[in-house]
CSV table of C-alpha atoms in Angstrom, one decimal:
chain,number,residue,atom,x,y,z
H,1,MET,CA,1.8,22.0,-105.0
H,2,ARG,CA,4.4,22.1,-102.3
H,3,LYS,CA,4.1,25.8,-101.9
H,4,ILE,CA,0.2,25.6,-101.6
H,5,ILE,CA,0.4,23.0,-98.7
H,6,LEU,CA,3.0,25.0,-96.9
H,7,SER,CA,1.0,28.2,-97.2
H,8,ILE,CA,-2.1,26.4,-95.9
H,9,LEU,CA,-0.3,25.0,-93.0
H,10,GLY,CA,1.2,28.5,-92.2
H,11,VAL,CA,-2.3,30.0,-92.2
H,12,LEU,CA,-3.6,27.3,-89.9
H,13,PHE,CA,-0.7,27.9,-87.5
H,14,ILE,CA,-1.4,31.5,-87.4
H,15,ILE,CA,-5.0,31.0,-86.7
H,16,GLY,CA,-4.3,28.4,-83.8
H,17,ALA,CA,-2.0,30.8,-82.1
H,18,PHE,CA,-4.5,33.6,-82.2
H,19,ILE,CA,-7.2,31.4,-80.7
H,20,ILE,CA,-4.8,30.2,-77.9
H,21,ALA,CA,-3.5,33.7,-77.1
H,22,LYS,CA,-7.2,34.9,-77.0
H,23,ASN,CA,-8.1,32.3,-74.4
H,24,LEU,CA,-5.0,33.0,-72.3
H,25,ILE,CA,-6.1,36.7,-72.0
H,26,ASP,CA,-9.7,35.9,-71.2
H,27,ASN,CA,-8.7,33.5,-68.3
H,28,LYS,CA,-6.2,36.1,-67.0
H,29,ASN,CA,-8.9,38.7,-66.4
H,30,LYS,CA,-11.4,36.2,-64.8
H,31,PRO,CA,-11.9,36.9,-61.2
H,32,ARG,CA,-10.6,34.3,-58.6
H,33,PRO,CA,-13.3,32.6,-56.6
H,34,VAL,CA,-13.6,33.8,-52.9
H,35,ALA,CA,-12.9,31.0,-50.4
H,36,ALA,CA,-16.0,30.3,-48.1
H,37,LYS,CA,-15.4,31.3,-44.5
H,38,VAL,CA,-15.4,28.2,-42.2
H,39,ILE,CA,-17.0,28.7,-38.8
H,40,LYS,CA,-15.8,26.0,-36.3
H,41,THR,CA,-18.4,24.1,-34.3
H,42,VAL,CA,-17.5,23.8,-30.7
H,43,PHE,CA,-18.6,21.9,-27.6
H,44,THR,CA,-19.7,24.2,-24.7
H,45,ASP,CA,-20.7,23.8,-21.2
H,46,THR,CA,-22.4,26.2,-18.7
H,47,VAL,CA,-20.7,27.0,-15.5
H,48,LYS,CA,-22.5,25.9,-12.4
H,49,ASN,CA,-20.3,26.3,-9.2
H,50,THR,CA,-20.7,23.4,-6.8
H,51,THR,CA,-18.5,21.8,-4.0
H,52,ILE,CA,-15.7,19.9,-5.5
H,53,PRO,CA,-13.9,17.3,-3.4
H,54,ILE,CA,-10.3,17.0,-3.8
H,55,VAL,CA,-9.1,13.5,-4.5
H,56,ILE,CA,-5.4,12.8,-4.1
H,57,PRO,CA,-4.1,9.9,-6.3
H,58,ALA,CA,-1.5,7.6,-4.8
H,59,ASN,CA,-0.2,4.1,-5.5
H,60,GLY,CA,1.8,1.4,-3.7
H,61,ASN,CA,2.3,-2.3,-3.0
H,62,LEU,CA,0.3,-4.4,-0.5
H,63,THR,CA,2.1,-5.7,2.6
H,64,ALA,CA,0.7,-7.8,5.4
H,65,LYS,CA,-0.2,-5.9,8.4
H,66,GLN,CA,0.9,-8.8,10.6
H,67,ARG,CA,4.2,-10.3,9.4
H,68,VAL,CA,6.9,-12.1,11.3
H,69,GLU,CA,10.5,-12.9,10.3
H,70,ILE,CA,11.4,-16.3,11.7
H,71,TYR,CA,14.9,-16.5,13.3
H,72,SER,CA,16.5,-19.3,15.3
H,73,GLU,CA,17.9,-18.6,18.8
H,74,VAL,CA,19.3,-22.0,19.2
H,75,GLN,CA,21.3,-24.5,17.2
H,76,GLY,CA,20.4,-28.0,16.3
H,77,VAL,CA,18.9,-30.3,13.6
H,78,PHE,CA,15.5,-29.4,11.9
H,79,ARG,CA,13.1,-32.1,12.7
H,80,ASN,CA,10.0,-33.1,10.8
H,81,GLY,CA,6.7,-31.6,11.9
H,82,SER,CA,3.1,-32.3,11.2
H,83,TYR,CA,3.3,-30.0,8.1
H,84,LEU,CA,6.0,-29.4,5.6
H,85,PHE,CA,7.9,-26.2,6.1
H,86,LYS,CA,7.1,-24.8,2.6
H,87,PRO,CA,5.9,-21.5,1.1
H,88,GLY,CA,2.1,-21.5,1.0
H,89,GLN,CA,1.5,-23.7,4.0
H,90,THR,CA,-1.1,-22.4,6.4
H,91,TYR,CA,-0.8,-22.8,10.1
H,92,ARG,CA,-3.3,-22.0,13.0
H,93,LYS,CA,-2.3,-20.0,15.9
H,94,GLY,CA,-0.3,-22.1,18.3
H,95,GLN,CA,0.6,-24.8,15.9
H,96,THR,CA,4.4,-25.8,15.6
H,97,LEU,CA,6.2,-24.2,12.7
H,98,ILE,CA,9.6,-25.4,13.4
H,99,ARG,CA,10.9,-28.1,15.8
H,100,VAL,CA,14.7,-28.2,16.4
H,101,ASP,CA,16.1,-31.4,18.0
H,102,ALA,CA,16.5,-30.6,21.6
H,103,SER,CA,17.2,-34.2,23.1
H,104,GLU,CA,20.6,-33.3,24.5
H,105,TYR,CA,19.6,-30.0,25.9
H,106,TYR,CA,16.3,-31.5,27.4
H,107,ALA,CA,18.5,-34.1,29.3
H,108,SER,CA,20.5,-31.2,31.0
H,109,VAL,CA,17.3,-29.5,31.8
H,110,GLN,CA,15.9,-32.6,33.6
H,111,SER,CA,19.3,-33.0,35.4
H,112,SER,CA,19.0,-29.5,36.8
H,113,LYS,CA,15.3,-30.0,37.8
H,114,SER,CA,16.3,-33.3,39.5
H,115,ASP,CA,19.0,-31.4,41.4
H,116,LEU,CA,16.5,-28.7,42.5
H,117,TYR,CA,14.2,-31.4,43.7
H,118,ASN,CA,16.9,-33.2,45.7
H,119,SER,CA,17.9,-29.9,47.3
H,120,ILE,CA,14.4,-29.3,48.5
H,121,ALA,CA,13.9,-32.8,49.7
H,122,ALA,CA,17.3,-32.6,51.7
H,123,ILE,CA,16.0,-29.7,53.7
H,124,MET,CA,12.7,-31.2,54.7
H,125,PRO,CA,13.9,-33.0,58.0
H,126,ASP,CA,15.3,-29.6,59.2
H,127,LEU,CA,12.1,-27.9,58.3
H,128,ARG,CA,10.1,-30.4,60.2
H,129,LEU,CA,12.3,-29.6,63.3
H,130,ASP,CA,13.0,-26.0,63.2
H,131,PHE,CA,10.0,-24.8,61.1
H,132,PRO,CA,7.2,-27.0,61.7
H,133,ASP,CA,4.6,-24.3,60.6
H,134,ILE,CA,6.0,-24.1,57.1
H,135,PHE,CA,6.8,-27.7,56.6
H,136,SER,CA,3.4,-28.6,55.2
H,137,LYS,CA,3.5,-26.0,52.3
H,138,TRP,CA,7.0,-27.2,51.2
H,139,GLN,CA,5.8,-30.8,51.5
H,140,SER,CA,3.0,-30.0,49.1
H,141,TYR,CA,5.4,-28.3,46.8
H,142,LEU,CA,7.4,-31.5,46.6
H,143,ASN,CA,4.3,-33.5,46.1
H,144,SER,CA,3.3,-31.4,43.0
H,145,PHE,CA,6.8,-31.4,41.6
H,146,ASP,CA,6.8,-33.2,38.2
H,147,LEU,CA,9.9,-33.7,36.2
H,148,ASN,CA,7.9,-34.0,33.0
H,149,LYS,CA,6.2,-30.7,33.5
H,150,THR,CA,7.2,-27.1,33.9
H,151,THR,CA,8.9,-26.4,37.4
H,152,PRO,CA,6.1,-24.9,39.6
H,153,LYS,CA,6.6,-21.6,41.4
H,154,LEU,CA,8.3,-21.7,44.8
H,155,PRO,CA,6.0,-21.2,47.8
H,156,GLU,CA,5.7,-17.6,49.2
H,157,MET,CA,8.1,-16.8,52.0
H,158,SER,CA,6.2,-16.0,55.2
H,159,SER,CA,9.2,-14.9,57.4
H,160,ASP,CA,12.6,-13.5,57.2
H,161,LYS,CA,13.9,-16.6,58.9
H,162,GLU,CA,12.4,-19.0,56.3
H,163,ASN,CA,13.8,-16.7,53.6
H,164,TYR,CA,17.4,-16.9,55.1
H,165,PHE,CA,17.1,-20.6,55.5
H,166,ILE,CA,15.9,-21.4,52.0
H,167,THR,CA,18.3,-18.9,50.4
H,168,GLY,CA,21.2,-20.2,52.3
H,169,ARG,CA,20.6,-23.6,51.0
H,170,GLY,CA,21.0,-22.4,47.4
H,171,ILE,CA,17.5,-23.3,46.5
H,172,ILE,CA,16.4,-19.9,45.1
H,173,THR,CA,19.5,-20.0,42.9
H,174,SER,CA,18.8,-23.4,41.7
H,175,TYR,CA,15.1,-22.6,41.0
H,176,TYR,CA,16.0,-19.6,38.7
H,177,ASN,CA,18.7,-21.6,37.0
H,178,VAL,CA,16.1,-24.2,36.1
H,179,LYS,CA,13.6,-21.6,34.9
H,180,ASN,CA,16.3,-20.1,32.7
H,181,LEU,CA,17.1,-23.5,31.1
H,182,GLU,CA,13.3,-24.2,30.7
H,183,GLN,CA,13.0,-20.8,28.9
H,184,ARG,CA,15.9,-21.7,26.6
H,185,LEU,CA,14.3,-25.1,26.0
H,186,SER,CA,11.2,-23.6,24.7
H,187,LYS,CA,13.1,-21.8,22.0
H,188,TYR,CA,13.7,-25.1,20.3
H,189,THR,CA,10.1,-25.1,19.2
H,190,ILE,CA,8.7,-22.1,17.1
H,191,SER,CA,4.9,-21.9,17.2
H,192,ALA,CA,2.7,-19.8,15.0
H,193,PRO,CA,1.8,-16.5,16.7
H,194,PHE,CA,-1.5,-16.1,14.7
H,195,ASN,CA,-3.4,-17.7,12.0
H,196,GLY,CA,-1.4,-17.2,8.8
H,197,ILE,CA,0.5,-18.5,5.9
H,198,LEU,CA,4.2,-19.3,5.3
H,199,THR,CA,5.5,-16.9,2.5
H,200,GLU,CA,9.2,-17.9,2.7
H,201,ALA,CA,11.1,-20.9,3.8
H,202,LEU,CA,14.8,-20.9,4.0
H,203,ALA,CA,15.4,-24.2,5.7
H,204,THR,CA,14.5,-27.7,5.1
H,205,GLU,CA,13.8,-30.7,7.4
H,206,GLY,CA,16.9,-32.5,8.4
H,207,SER,CA,19.3,-29.5,8.0
H,208,LEU,CA,21.5,-28.0,10.6
H,209,ILE,CA,20.1,-24.8,12.0
H,210,ARG,CA,22.6,-22.2,13.6
H,211,SER,CA,21.8,-19.6,16.1
H,212,GLY,CA,20.7,-16.4,14.5
H,213,GLN,CA,19.8,-18.0,11.2
H,214,LYS,CA,16.9,-16.6,9.4
H,215,LEU,CA,14.3,-19.4,8.7
H,216,GLY,CA,11.4,-17.8,6.8
H,217,GLU,CA,8.6,-15.3,6.9
H,218,PHE,CA,5.1,-15.9,8.3
H,219,ILE,CA,2.1,-13.4,7.5
H,220,ASN,CA,-1.5,-13.0,8.3
H,221,PRO,CA,-3.2,-12.9,4.8
H,222,SER,CA,-6.5,-11.4,6.1
H,223,VAL,CA,-5.5,-7.8,6.7
H,224,TYR,CA,-3.1,-5.8,4.3
H,225,GLU,CA,-1.6,-2.3,4.4
H,226,MET,CA,-0.5,-0.1,1.6
H,227,GLU,CA,2.1,2.7,2.2
H,228,VAL,CA,1.6,5.9,0.1
H,229,SER,CA,3.4,9.2,0.1
H,230,ILE,CA,1.4,12.5,-0.4
H,231,SER,CA,2.3,16.2,-0.6
H,232,LYS,CA,2.9,17.9,2.7
H,233,THR,CA,0.1,20.3,1.7
H,234,PHE,CA,-2.4,17.7,3.0
H,235,ALA,CA,-0.5,16.8,6.1
H,236,ASN,CA,-3.2,18.6,8.4
H,237,ILE,CA,-6.1,17.5,6.3
H,238,LEU,CA,-5.8,13.8,5.8
H,239,LYS,CA,-7.5,12.1,8.8
H,240,VAL,CA,-7.3,8.5,10.2
H,241,GLY,CA,-10.4,6.6,9.3
H,242,GLU,CA,-11.1,8.3,6.0
H,243,SER,CA,-12.5,5.9,3.4
H,244,VAL,CA,-10.2,5.1,0.4
H,245,ALA,CA,-11.1,3.8,-3.0
H,246,LEU,CA,-8.6,1.3,-4.4
H,247,THR,CA,-8.4,-0.2,-7.9
H,248,ASN,CA,-6.0,-2.5,-9.6
H,249,LEU,CA,-3.9,-1.4,-12.6
H,250,ASP,CA,-6.3,-2.8,-15.1
H,251,LYS,CA,-9.2,-1.0,-13.5
H,252,THR,CA,-11.1,-4.3,-13.2
H,253,GLU,CA,-11.3,-4.7,-9.6
H,254,SER,CA,-12.2,-2.2,-6.9
H,255,TYR,CA,-11.7,-2.4,-3.1
H,256,THR,CA,-12.5,-0.1,-0.1
H,257,GLY,CA,-9.9,0.7,2.4
H,258,LYS,CA,-9.4,3.2,5.2
H,259,VAL,CA,-6.5,5.4,6.5
H,260,SER,CA,-5.1,3.5,9.5
H,261,ARG,CA,-2.1,5.6,10.4
H,262,VAL,CA,-0.5,8.8,9.2
H,263,ASN,CA,3.2,9.6,10.0
H,264,GLY,CA,3.8,12.5,12.2
H,265,SER,CA,6.9,13.7,10.4
H,266,ILE,CA,7.6,15.0,6.9
H,267,ASP,CA,10.4,13.5,4.7
H,268,ALA,CA,13.0,16.3,4.5
H,269,ASN,CA,14.2,15.1,1.1
H,270,THR,CA,10.9,14.6,-0.8
H,271,GLN,CA,8.7,16.9,1.3
H,272,THR,CA,6.0,14.2,1.5
H,273,ILE,CA,4.1,12.5,4.3
H,274,THR,CA,3.5,8.8,4.6
H,275,ALA,CA,0.0,7.4,5.1
H,276,PHE,CA,-0.9,3.8,5.6
H,277,ILE,CA,-4.1,2.5,4.0
H,278,GLU,CA,-5.6,-0.6,5.6
H,279,VAL,CA,-7.7,-2.9,3.3
H,280,THR,CA,-9.3,-6.5,3.6
H,281,ASP,CA,-10.3,-8.8,1.0
H,282,ASP,CA,-10.0,-12.5,0.2
H,283,ASP,CA,-8.7,-11.8,-3.3
H,284,LEU,CA,-5.8,-9.6,-2.3
H,285,LYS,CA,-2.1,-10.9,-2.1
H,286,GLU,CA,0.9,-9.5,-0.6
H,287,GLY,CA,2.9,-7.5,-3.2
H,288,MET,CA,-0.1,-6.6,-5.3
H,289,TYR,CA,0.2,-3.1,-6.8
H,290,LEU,CA,-3.0,-0.9,-6.3
H,291,GLU,CA,-3.9,2.7,-7.0
H,292,ALA,CA,-5.7,4.7,-4.3
H,293,ASN,CA,-7.9,7.9,-4.4
H,294,LEU,CA,-7.9,9.6,-1.0
H,295,ASN,CA,-10.5,12.3,-0.2
H,296,ALA,CA,-8.5,15.1,1.3
H,297,LYS,CA,-10.8,18.1,1.4
H,298,SER,CA,-13.7,19.9,-0.5
H,299,ILE,CA,-13.6,23.4,-2.3
H,300,ASP,CA,-16.8,25.4,-2.2
H,301,ASN,CA,-18.1,27.4,-5.2
H,302,ALA,CA,-15.7,25.8,-7.8
H,303,ILE,CA,-15.8,24.0,-11.1
H,304,GLU,CA,-13.5,21.3,-12.4
H,305,ILE,CA,-12.3,21.2,-16.1
H,306,ASN,CA,-9.8,19.6,-18.2
H,307,ARG,CA,-6.2,21.0,-17.7
H,308,ASN,CA,-5.7,21.7,-21.4
H,309,LEU,CA,-8.7,24.3,-21.3
H,310,LEU,CA,-6.6,26.5,-19.1
H,311,THR,CA,-4.1,28.7,-20.9
H,312,ASP,CA,-0.5,29.4,-19.9
H,313,ASN,CA,-1.8,32.8,-18.7
H,314,GLN,CA,-4.2,31.3,-16.3
H,315,GLU,CA,-7.1,32.1,-18.5
H,316,ILE,CA,-10.1,30.1,-20.0
H,317,PHE,CA,-12.2,30.8,-23.2
H,318,VAL,CA,-15.6,31.8,-23.0
H,319,ILE,CA,-18.3,32.3,-25.7
H,320,LYS,CA,-20.2,35.5,-25.9
H,321,ASP,CA,-22.6,36.0,-28.9
H,322,SER,CA,-20.9,33.2,-30.9
H,323,ILE,CA,-17.5,34.9,-30.4
H,324,LEU,CA,-14.6,33.5,-28.3
H,325,ASP,CA,-13.2,35.6,-25.5
H,326,VAL,CA,-11.1,34.9,-22.5
H,327,ILE,CA,-11.5,35.6,-18.7
H,328,PRO,CA,-9.0,35.1,-15.9
H,329,ALA,CA,-9.5,32.0,-13.8
H,330,LYS,CA,-8.2,31.1,-10.3
H,331,PRO,CA,-6.8,27.5,-10.2
H,332,VAL,CA,-6.8,26.1,-6.6
H,333,HIS,CA,-5.9,22.5,-7.3
H,334,PHE,CA,-4.2,20.4,-10.2
H,335,SER,CA,-4.5,16.7,-10.8
H,336,ASP,CA,-3.0,14.7,-13.6
H,337,THR,CA,-5.9,15.6,-16.1
H,338,LYS,CA,-8.1,18.1,-14.2
H,339,VAL,CA,-7.9,21.5,-12.7
H,340,VAL,CA,-10.2,23.0,-10.1
H,341,LEU,CA,-11.1,26.7,-10.6
H,342,GLN,CA,-12.8,29.3,-8.5
H,343,ASP,CA,-14.3,32.8,-9.2
H,344,VAL,CA,-15.9,31.8,-12.5
H,345,PRO,CA,-19.5,33.3,-12.6
H,346,ASN,CA,-22.3,31.0,-12.6
H,347,GLY,CA,-24.0,30.8,-16.1
H,348,THR,CA,-20.9,31.6,-18.0
H,349,VAL,CA,-20.7,29.5,-21.3
H,350,ILE,CA,-17.2,28.0,-21.6
H,351,LEU,CA,-15.6,25.5,-24.0
H,352,LYS,CA,-16.0,21.8,-23.0
H,353,ARG,CA,-13.4,20.6,-25.3
H,354,GLN,CA,-10.1,22.3,-26.6
H,355,VAL,CA,-10.3,24.0,-30.0
H,356,PRO,CA,-7.0,23.9,-32.0
H,357,GLY,CA,-6.0,27.5,-32.9
H,358,ALA,CA,-8.6,29.1,-30.7
H,359,TYR,CA,-7.9,32.9,-30.1
H,360,SER,CA,-9.9,35.8,-28.7
H,361,GLY,CA,-12.4,37.1,-31.3
H,362,MET,CA,-12.7,33.9,-33.2
H,363,ILE,CA,-16.3,33.2,-34.5
H,364,VAL,CA,-17.5,29.8,-33.4
H,365,LYS,CA,-20.8,27.9,-33.7
H,366,PRO,CA,-22.0,26.1,-30.4
H,367,PHE,CA,-22.8,22.5,-31.0
H,368,VAL,CA,-26.5,21.8,-30.5
H,369,GLU,CA,-27.6,18.1,-29.9
H,370,THR,CA,-30.6,17.1,-31.9
H,371,LYS,CA,-32.9,14.4,-30.7
H,372,ASP,CA,-34.3,11.8,-33.2
H,373,ASN,CA,-38.0,11.8,-33.3
């Protein structure tokens, strides 16, 4: 019984091996399937040469066109004014920014003015006797002399004798000494030169101010300028008065400025030229960072494409009968993402988007946009 079972198992094993071997032989001779050839669909564009404006991108920070750094030319105690001397405080033209205690100096000025008045009064009897024709004008000068007001200008000398007489009494010297003191006294009060806002305050009321000390900065917040540097290539093209489009970094706000000044010299280190763009807007603040697009010039008979469509050999891909080919191109201007080309024939079908692995002779299928009914 054991021998019979082993014999049956051996026969089954031989039959199974024969079947497996036959299947392997049949599969080996079966032809492999041919991979289907994939034709890439590409986006195309038809060349139509036009006039392309060259736009120069630039950026910079805004600074006030009118700004004043406030320095003290005198020494004294900072006295309280009608407004607190703090950043953000606005002032009208002529309003007092800073008032330094000048009581001691004011007394010396009044003393000098009094000495001048006494000197003129002392010569009046001599004028009445020796120069009766000029006595009246000097009498009128004394009558108009007010110690609490600015010293009036001396009368005009009508003759050499009068000039020698007045000068010999030291009146001319005393007059100019007084005017010098009055000029110095005016420096104890600093007034706003224009309507503006205080952006920096380096002194507080009650503190001692020294001569030459910086006290703060004052700007006009209505007009700003942005300094930009551009290539020397556009030195002779960029014109004063050209309109400039400005945007913030987030591209959420746009402004319009104009080129107000162009530097007459080129930076020797960077080979760039500096231009200043003037812009006015209530929402602008000093120090804001803006991006500008300056219109430099226009190029006729040209097209603008993405830079990645131009090969390293200065060629672009064209489509002829569903086959890719290359033609030479003449780039005339590069920007960050675009390139301006000339000498590309009108009607030429070119790639609109880059095709990975593209080569000359590659079969492609132009994309055709279908309209839904």
